[in-house]
mmCIF file of C-alpha atoms and ligand atoms in Angstrom:
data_model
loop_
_atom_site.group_PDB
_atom_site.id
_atom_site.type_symbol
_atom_site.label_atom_id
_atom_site.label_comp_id
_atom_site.label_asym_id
_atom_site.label_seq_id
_atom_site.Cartn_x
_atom_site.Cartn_y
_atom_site.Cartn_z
ATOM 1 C CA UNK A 76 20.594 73.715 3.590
ATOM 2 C CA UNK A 77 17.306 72.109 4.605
ATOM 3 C CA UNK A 78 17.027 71.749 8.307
ATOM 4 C CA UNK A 79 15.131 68.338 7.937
ATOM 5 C CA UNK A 80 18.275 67.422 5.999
ATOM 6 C CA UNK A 81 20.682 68.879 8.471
ATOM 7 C CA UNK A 82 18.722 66.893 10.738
ATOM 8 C CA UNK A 83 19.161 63.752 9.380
ATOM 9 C CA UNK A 84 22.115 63.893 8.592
ATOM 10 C CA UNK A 85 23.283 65.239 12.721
ATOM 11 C CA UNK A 86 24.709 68.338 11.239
ATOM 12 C CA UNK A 87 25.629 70.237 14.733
ATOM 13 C CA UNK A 88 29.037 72.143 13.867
ATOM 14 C CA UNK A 89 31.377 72.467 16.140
ATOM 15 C CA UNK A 90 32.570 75.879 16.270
ATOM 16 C CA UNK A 91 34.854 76.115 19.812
ATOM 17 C CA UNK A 92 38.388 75.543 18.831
ATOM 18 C CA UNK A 93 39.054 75.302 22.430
ATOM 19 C CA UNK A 94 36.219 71.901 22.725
ATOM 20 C CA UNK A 95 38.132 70.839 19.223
ATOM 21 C CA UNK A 96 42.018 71.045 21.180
ATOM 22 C CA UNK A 97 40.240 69.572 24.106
ATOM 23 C CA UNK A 98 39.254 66.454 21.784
ATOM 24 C CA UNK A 99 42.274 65.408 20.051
ATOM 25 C CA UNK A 100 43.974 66.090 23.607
ATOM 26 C CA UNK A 101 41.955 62.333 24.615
ATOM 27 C CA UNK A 102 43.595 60.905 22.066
ATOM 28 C CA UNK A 103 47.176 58.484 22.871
ATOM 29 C CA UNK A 104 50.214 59.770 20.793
ATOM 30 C CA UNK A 105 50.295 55.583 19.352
ATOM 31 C CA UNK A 106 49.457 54.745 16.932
ATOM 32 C CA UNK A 107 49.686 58.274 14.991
ATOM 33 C CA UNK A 108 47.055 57.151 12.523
ATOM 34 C CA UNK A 109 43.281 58.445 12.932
ATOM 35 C CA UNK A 110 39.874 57.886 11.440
ATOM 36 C CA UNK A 111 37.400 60.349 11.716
ATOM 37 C CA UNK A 112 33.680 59.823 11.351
ATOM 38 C CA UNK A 113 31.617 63.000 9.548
ATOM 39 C CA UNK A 114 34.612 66.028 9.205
ATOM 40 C CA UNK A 115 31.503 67.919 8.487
ATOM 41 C CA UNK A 116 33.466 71.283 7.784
ATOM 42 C CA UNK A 117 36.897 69.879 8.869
ATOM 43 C CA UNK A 118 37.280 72.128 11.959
ATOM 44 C CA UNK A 119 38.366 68.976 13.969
ATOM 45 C CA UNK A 120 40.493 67.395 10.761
ATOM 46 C CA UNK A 121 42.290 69.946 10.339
ATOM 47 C CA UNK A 122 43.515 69.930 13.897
ATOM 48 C CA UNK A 123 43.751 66.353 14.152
ATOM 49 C CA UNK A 124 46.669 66.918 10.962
ATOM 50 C CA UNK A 125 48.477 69.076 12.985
ATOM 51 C CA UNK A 126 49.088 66.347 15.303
ATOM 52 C CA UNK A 127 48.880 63.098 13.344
ATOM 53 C CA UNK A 128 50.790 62.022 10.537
ATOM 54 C CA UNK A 129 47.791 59.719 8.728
ATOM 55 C CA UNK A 130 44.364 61.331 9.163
ATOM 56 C CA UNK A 131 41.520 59.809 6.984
ATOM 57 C CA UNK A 132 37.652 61.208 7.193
ATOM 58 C CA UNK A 133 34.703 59.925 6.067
ATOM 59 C CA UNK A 134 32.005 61.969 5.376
ATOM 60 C CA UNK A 135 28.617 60.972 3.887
ATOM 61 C CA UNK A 136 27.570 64.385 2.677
ATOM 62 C CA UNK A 137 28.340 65.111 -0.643
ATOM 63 C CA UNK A 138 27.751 68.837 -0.475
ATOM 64 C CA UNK A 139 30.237 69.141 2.254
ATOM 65 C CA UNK A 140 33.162 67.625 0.209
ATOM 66 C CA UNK A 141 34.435 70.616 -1.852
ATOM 67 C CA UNK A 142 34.572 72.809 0.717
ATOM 68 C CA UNK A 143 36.129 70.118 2.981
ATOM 69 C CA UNK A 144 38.785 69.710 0.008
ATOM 70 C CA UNK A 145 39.638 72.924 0.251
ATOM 71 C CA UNK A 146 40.132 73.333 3.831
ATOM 72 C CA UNK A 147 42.180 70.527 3.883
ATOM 73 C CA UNK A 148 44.312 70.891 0.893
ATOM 74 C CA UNK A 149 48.068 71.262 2.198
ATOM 75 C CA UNK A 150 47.274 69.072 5.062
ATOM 76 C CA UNK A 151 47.930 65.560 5.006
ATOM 77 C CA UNK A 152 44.304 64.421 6.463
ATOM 78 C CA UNK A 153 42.390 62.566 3.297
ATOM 79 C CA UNK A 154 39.101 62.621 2.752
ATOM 80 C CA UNK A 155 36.674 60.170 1.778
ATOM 81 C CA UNK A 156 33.144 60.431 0.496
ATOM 82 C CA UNK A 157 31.294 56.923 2.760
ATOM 83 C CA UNK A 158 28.833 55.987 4.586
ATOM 84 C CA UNK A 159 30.613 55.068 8.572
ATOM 85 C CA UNK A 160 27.489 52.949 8.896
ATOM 86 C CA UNK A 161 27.996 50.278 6.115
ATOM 87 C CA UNK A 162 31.684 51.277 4.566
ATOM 88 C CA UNK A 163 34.106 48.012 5.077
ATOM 89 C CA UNK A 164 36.620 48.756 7.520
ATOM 90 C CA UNK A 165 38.645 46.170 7.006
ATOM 91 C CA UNK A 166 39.911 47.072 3.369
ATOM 92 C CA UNK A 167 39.889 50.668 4.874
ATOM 93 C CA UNK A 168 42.324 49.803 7.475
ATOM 94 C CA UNK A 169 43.600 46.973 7.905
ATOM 95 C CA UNK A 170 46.695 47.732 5.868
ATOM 96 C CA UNK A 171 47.714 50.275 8.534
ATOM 97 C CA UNK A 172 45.999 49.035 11.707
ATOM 98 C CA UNK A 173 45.564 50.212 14.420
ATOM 99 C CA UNK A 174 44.099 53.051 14.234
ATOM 100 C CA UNK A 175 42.542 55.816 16.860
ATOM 101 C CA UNK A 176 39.246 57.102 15.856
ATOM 102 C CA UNK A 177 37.941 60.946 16.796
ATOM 103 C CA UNK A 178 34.462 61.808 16.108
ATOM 104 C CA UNK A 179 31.427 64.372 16.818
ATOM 105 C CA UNK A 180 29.181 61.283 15.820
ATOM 106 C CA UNK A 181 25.961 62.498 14.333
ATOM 107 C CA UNK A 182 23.145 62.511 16.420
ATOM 108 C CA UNK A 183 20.611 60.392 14.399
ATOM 109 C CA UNK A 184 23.228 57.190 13.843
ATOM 110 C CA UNK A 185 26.055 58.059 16.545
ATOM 111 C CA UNK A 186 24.829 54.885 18.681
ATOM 112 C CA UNK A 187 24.658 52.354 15.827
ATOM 113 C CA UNK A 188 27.666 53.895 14.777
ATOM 114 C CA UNK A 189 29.226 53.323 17.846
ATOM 115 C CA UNK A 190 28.083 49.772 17.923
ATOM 116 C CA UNK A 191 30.062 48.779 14.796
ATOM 117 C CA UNK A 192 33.128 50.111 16.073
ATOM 118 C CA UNK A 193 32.740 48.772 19.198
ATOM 119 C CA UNK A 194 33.776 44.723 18.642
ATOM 120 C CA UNK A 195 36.789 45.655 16.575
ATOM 121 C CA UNK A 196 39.899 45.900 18.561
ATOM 122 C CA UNK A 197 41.005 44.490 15.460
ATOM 123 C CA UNK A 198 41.302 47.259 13.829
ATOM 124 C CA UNK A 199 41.067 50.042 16.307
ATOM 125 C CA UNK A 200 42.524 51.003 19.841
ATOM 126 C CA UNK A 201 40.993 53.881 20.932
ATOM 127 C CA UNK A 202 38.011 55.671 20.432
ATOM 128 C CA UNK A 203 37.491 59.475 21.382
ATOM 129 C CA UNK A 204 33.441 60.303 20.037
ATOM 130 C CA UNK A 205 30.869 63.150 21.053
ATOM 131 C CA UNK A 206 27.466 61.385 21.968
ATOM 132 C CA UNK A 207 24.672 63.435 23.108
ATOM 133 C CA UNK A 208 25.127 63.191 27.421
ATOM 134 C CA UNK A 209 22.588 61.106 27.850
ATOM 135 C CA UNK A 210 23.623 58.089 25.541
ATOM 136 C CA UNK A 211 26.842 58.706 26.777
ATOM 137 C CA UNK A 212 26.375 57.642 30.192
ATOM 138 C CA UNK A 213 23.957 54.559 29.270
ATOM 139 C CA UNK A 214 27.388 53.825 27.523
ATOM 140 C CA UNK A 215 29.573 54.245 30.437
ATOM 141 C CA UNK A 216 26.922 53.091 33.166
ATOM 142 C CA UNK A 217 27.720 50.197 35.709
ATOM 143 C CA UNK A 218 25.489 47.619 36.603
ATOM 144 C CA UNK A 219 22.980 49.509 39.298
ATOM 145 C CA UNK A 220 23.809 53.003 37.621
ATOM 146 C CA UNK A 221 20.553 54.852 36.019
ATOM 147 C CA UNK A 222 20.736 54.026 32.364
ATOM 148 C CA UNK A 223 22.464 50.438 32.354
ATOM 149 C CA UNK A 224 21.247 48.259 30.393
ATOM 150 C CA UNK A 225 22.441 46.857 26.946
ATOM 151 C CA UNK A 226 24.568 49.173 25.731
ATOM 152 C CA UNK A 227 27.109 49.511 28.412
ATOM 153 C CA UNK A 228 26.913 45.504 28.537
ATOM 154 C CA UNK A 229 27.522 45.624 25.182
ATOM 155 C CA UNK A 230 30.385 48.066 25.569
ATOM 156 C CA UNK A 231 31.569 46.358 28.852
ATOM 157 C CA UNK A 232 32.035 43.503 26.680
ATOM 158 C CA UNK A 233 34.266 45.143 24.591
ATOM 159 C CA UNK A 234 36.227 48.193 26.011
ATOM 160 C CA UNK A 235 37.112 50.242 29.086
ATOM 161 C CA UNK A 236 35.074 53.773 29.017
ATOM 162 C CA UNK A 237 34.761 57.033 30.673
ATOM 163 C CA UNK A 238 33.593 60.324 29.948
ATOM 164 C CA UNK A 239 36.347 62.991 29.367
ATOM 165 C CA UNK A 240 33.909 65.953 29.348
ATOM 166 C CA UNK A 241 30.605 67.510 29.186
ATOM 167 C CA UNK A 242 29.864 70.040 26.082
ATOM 168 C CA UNK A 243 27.550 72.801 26.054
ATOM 169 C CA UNK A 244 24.739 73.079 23.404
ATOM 170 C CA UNK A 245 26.806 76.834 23.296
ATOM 171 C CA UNK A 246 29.538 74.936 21.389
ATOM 172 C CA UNK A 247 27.698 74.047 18.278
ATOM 173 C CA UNK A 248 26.126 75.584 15.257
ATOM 174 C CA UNK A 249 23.247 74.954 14.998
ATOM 175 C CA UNK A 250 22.863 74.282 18.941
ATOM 176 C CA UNK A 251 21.454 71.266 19.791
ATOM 177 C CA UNK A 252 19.131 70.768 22.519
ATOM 178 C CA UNK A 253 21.110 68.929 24.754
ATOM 179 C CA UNK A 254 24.390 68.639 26.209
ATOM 180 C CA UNK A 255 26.894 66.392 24.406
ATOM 181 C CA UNK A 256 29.795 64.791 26.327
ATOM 182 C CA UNK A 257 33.335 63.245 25.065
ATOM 183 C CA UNK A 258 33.429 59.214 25.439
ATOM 184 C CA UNK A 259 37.331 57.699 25.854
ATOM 185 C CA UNK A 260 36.955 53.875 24.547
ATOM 186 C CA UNK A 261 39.506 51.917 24.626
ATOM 187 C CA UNK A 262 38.897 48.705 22.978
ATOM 188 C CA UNK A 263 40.569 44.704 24.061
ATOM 189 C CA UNK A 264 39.545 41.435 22.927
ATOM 190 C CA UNK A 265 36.489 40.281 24.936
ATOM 191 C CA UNK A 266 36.158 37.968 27.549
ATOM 192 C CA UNK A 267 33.523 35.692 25.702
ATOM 193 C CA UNK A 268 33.059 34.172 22.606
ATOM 194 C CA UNK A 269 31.051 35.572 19.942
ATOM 195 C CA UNK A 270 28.340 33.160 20.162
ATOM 196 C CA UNK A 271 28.134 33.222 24.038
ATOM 197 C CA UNK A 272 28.170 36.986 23.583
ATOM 198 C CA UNK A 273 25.353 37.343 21.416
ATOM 199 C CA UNK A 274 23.056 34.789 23.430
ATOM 200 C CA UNK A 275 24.144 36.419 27.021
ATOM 201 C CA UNK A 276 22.835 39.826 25.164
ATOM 202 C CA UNK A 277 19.635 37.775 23.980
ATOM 203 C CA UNK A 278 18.859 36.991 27.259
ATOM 204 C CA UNK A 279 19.422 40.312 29.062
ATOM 205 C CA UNK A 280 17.524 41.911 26.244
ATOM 206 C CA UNK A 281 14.872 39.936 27.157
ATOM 207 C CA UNK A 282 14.554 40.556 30.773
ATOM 208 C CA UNK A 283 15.442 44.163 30.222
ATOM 209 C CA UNK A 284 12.397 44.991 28.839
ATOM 210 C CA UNK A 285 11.119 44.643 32.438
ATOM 211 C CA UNK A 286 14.548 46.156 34.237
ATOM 212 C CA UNK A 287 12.897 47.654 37.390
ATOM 213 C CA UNK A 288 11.368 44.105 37.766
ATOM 214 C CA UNK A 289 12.345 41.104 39.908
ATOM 215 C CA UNK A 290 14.632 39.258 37.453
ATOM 216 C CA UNK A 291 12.511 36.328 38.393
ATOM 217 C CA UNK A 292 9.467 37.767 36.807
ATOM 218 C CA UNK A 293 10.812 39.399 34.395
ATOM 219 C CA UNK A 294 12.035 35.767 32.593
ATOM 220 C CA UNK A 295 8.742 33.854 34.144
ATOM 221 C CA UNK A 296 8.339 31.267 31.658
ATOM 222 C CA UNK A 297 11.926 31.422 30.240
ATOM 223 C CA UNK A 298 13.947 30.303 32.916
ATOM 224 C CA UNK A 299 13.034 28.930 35.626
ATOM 225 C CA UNK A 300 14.285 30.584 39.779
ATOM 226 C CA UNK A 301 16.539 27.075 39.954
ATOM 227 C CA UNK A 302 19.069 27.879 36.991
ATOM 228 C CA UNK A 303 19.111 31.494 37.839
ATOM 229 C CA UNK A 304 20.362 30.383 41.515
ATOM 230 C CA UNK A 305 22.803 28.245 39.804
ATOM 231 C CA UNK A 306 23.601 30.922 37.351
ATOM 232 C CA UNK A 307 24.846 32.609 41.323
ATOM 233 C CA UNK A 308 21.952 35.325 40.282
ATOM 234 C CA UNK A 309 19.652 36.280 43.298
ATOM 235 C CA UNK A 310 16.143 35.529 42.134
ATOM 236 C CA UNK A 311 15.243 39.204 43.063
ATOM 237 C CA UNK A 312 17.772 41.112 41.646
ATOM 238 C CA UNK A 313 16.457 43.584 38.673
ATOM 239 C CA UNK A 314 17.633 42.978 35.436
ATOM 240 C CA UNK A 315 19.301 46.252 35.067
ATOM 241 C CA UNK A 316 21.505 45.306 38.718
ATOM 242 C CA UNK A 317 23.210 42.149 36.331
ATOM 243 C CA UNK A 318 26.724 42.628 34.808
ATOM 244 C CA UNK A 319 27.681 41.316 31.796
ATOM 245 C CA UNK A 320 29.325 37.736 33.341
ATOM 246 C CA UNK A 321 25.884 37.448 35.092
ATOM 247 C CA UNK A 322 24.411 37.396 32.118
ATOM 248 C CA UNK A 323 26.807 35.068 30.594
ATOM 249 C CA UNK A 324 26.574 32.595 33.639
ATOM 250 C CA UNK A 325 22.814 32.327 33.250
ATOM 251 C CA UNK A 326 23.223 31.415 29.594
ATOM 252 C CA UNK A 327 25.670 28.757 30.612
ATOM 253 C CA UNK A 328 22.994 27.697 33.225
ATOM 254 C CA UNK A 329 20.313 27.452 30.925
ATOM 255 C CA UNK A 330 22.520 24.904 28.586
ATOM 256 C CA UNK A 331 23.326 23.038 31.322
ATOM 257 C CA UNK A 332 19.693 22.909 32.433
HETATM 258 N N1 SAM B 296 33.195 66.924 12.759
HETATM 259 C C1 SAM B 296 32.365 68.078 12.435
HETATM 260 C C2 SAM B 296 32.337 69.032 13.596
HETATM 261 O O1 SAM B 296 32.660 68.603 14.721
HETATM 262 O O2 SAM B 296 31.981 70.196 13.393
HETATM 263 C C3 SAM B 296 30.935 67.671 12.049
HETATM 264 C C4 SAM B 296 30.178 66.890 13.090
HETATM 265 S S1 SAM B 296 28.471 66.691 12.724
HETATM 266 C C5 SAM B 296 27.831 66.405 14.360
HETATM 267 C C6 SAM B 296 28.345 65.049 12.062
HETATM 268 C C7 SAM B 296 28.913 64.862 10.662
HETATM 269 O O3 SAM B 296 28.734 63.485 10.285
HETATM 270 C C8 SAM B 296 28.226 65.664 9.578
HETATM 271 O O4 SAM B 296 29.198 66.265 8.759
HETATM 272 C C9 SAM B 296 27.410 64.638 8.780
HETATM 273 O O5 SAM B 296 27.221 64.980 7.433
HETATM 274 C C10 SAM B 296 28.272 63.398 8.937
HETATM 275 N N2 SAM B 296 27.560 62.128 8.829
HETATM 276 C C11 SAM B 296 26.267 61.858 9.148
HETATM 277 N N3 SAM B 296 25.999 60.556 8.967
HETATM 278 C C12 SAM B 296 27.163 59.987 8.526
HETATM 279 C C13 SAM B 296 27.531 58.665 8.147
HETATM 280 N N4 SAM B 296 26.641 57.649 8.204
HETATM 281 N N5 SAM B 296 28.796 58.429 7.721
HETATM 282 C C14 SAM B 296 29.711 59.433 7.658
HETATM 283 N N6 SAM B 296 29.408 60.708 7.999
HETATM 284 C C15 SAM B 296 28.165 60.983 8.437
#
């Protein structure tokens, strides 16, 4: 196959059945059902039917599907020829829900993959995904940590997370370049409305262009030091030191303003 294809389409194969055990170990025995994003050759489908009784893939690349058939005739895992990025989930799943999800996300979409799965608890209850290490830990990141900034407030606003375990570029075919590592989400309701949400994240993104800056100067011109003080928010704190209710407050601050 090309490579630029391969590329695209974050082809790494797994090929360490002990990673693959090591995986589907993360997962809760409730509910039994699983989706899994890109089976690529079904090394992880296959054992993710050994322990589940309702397994369904979804896998983007044509040419993988008749070889994927045949691995995974006899099993109960089906298979599904989508795209994870713009397939509806709730006709999908919401029969059944909820469901776990296990995937080695591709590379070149795993984080806007991530983000659609994130917000629905819904649907889904836990999530066990291979990221490359270092979007893994802006994922996980708290408020101070190297690497927070959006996306673990966007994740903080929807699920509890921690990394299971590093993987080494050893563990693949083709290797990648980097280490991976094994994200545990477990998805609740959030704590904020949808709209409030979206504006808190408006605003962060905003100041988080500047995160090393004083938060202060980083929204000069957008909000002035008064409503961040009664937003509670030190003046000089950096952007990337706020949590996600900081955030929130100062949105409620700035209505109130
Ligand atoms: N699960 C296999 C494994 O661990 O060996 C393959 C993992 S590989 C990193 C990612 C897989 O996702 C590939 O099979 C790729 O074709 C598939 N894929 C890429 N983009 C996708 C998308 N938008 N929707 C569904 N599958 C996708």
């Amino acid at each position: 196959m090309a490579r630029s294809r391969r590329r695209r389409l974050g082809q790494n194969f797994l090929t360490d059945r002990s990673i693959v055990a090591r995986i589907v170990a993360q997962l809760a025995d409730r509910p039994p059902r699983v989706l899994e994003i890109g089976p690529g050759r079904g090394i992880l489908t296959t054992a993710l039917a050994e322990r589940f009784s309702r397994v369904l893939a979804l896998e983007l690349d044509e040419q993988l599907l008749p070889g994927l058939t045949a691995r995974l005739s006899g099993s109960e895992a089906e298979l599904r020829h989508a795209d994870a990025l713009v397939e509806p989930l709730e006709p999908l799943l919401g029969d059944e829900a909820p469901w776990q999800v296990a995937a080695n996300l591709p590379y070149s979409v795993g984080t806007p993959i991530l983000r659609r799965l994130l917000p629905r608890y819904d649907l889904l209850s836990r999530l066990v995904v291979m990221l490359q290490r270092e979007v893994a830990e802006r994922v996980v990141a708290a408020p101070g940590d190297r690497g927070h900034g959006l996306l673990a407030l966007e994740r903080a606003a929807h699920a509890e997370a921690r990394i299971a375990f590093h993987v080494p570029p050893s563990a693949f075919r083709p290797r990648p370049r980097v280490t991976s590592s094994v994200l545990v989400l477990d998805l609740r309701p959030p704590t904020f409305d949808a709209d409030e949400l979206t504006g808190a994240l408006k605003l962060a993104a905003r100041a988080l262009t500047m995160p090393r800056k004083m938060v202060a100067n980083a929204l000069r011109g957008a909000v002035p030091v008064v409503t961040l003080e009664a937003a509670g928010l030190d003046p000089r704190s950096r952007p990337a030191d706020i949590d996600l209710g900081g955030w929130v407050r100062l949105l409620r601050a700035v209505g109130n303003g």
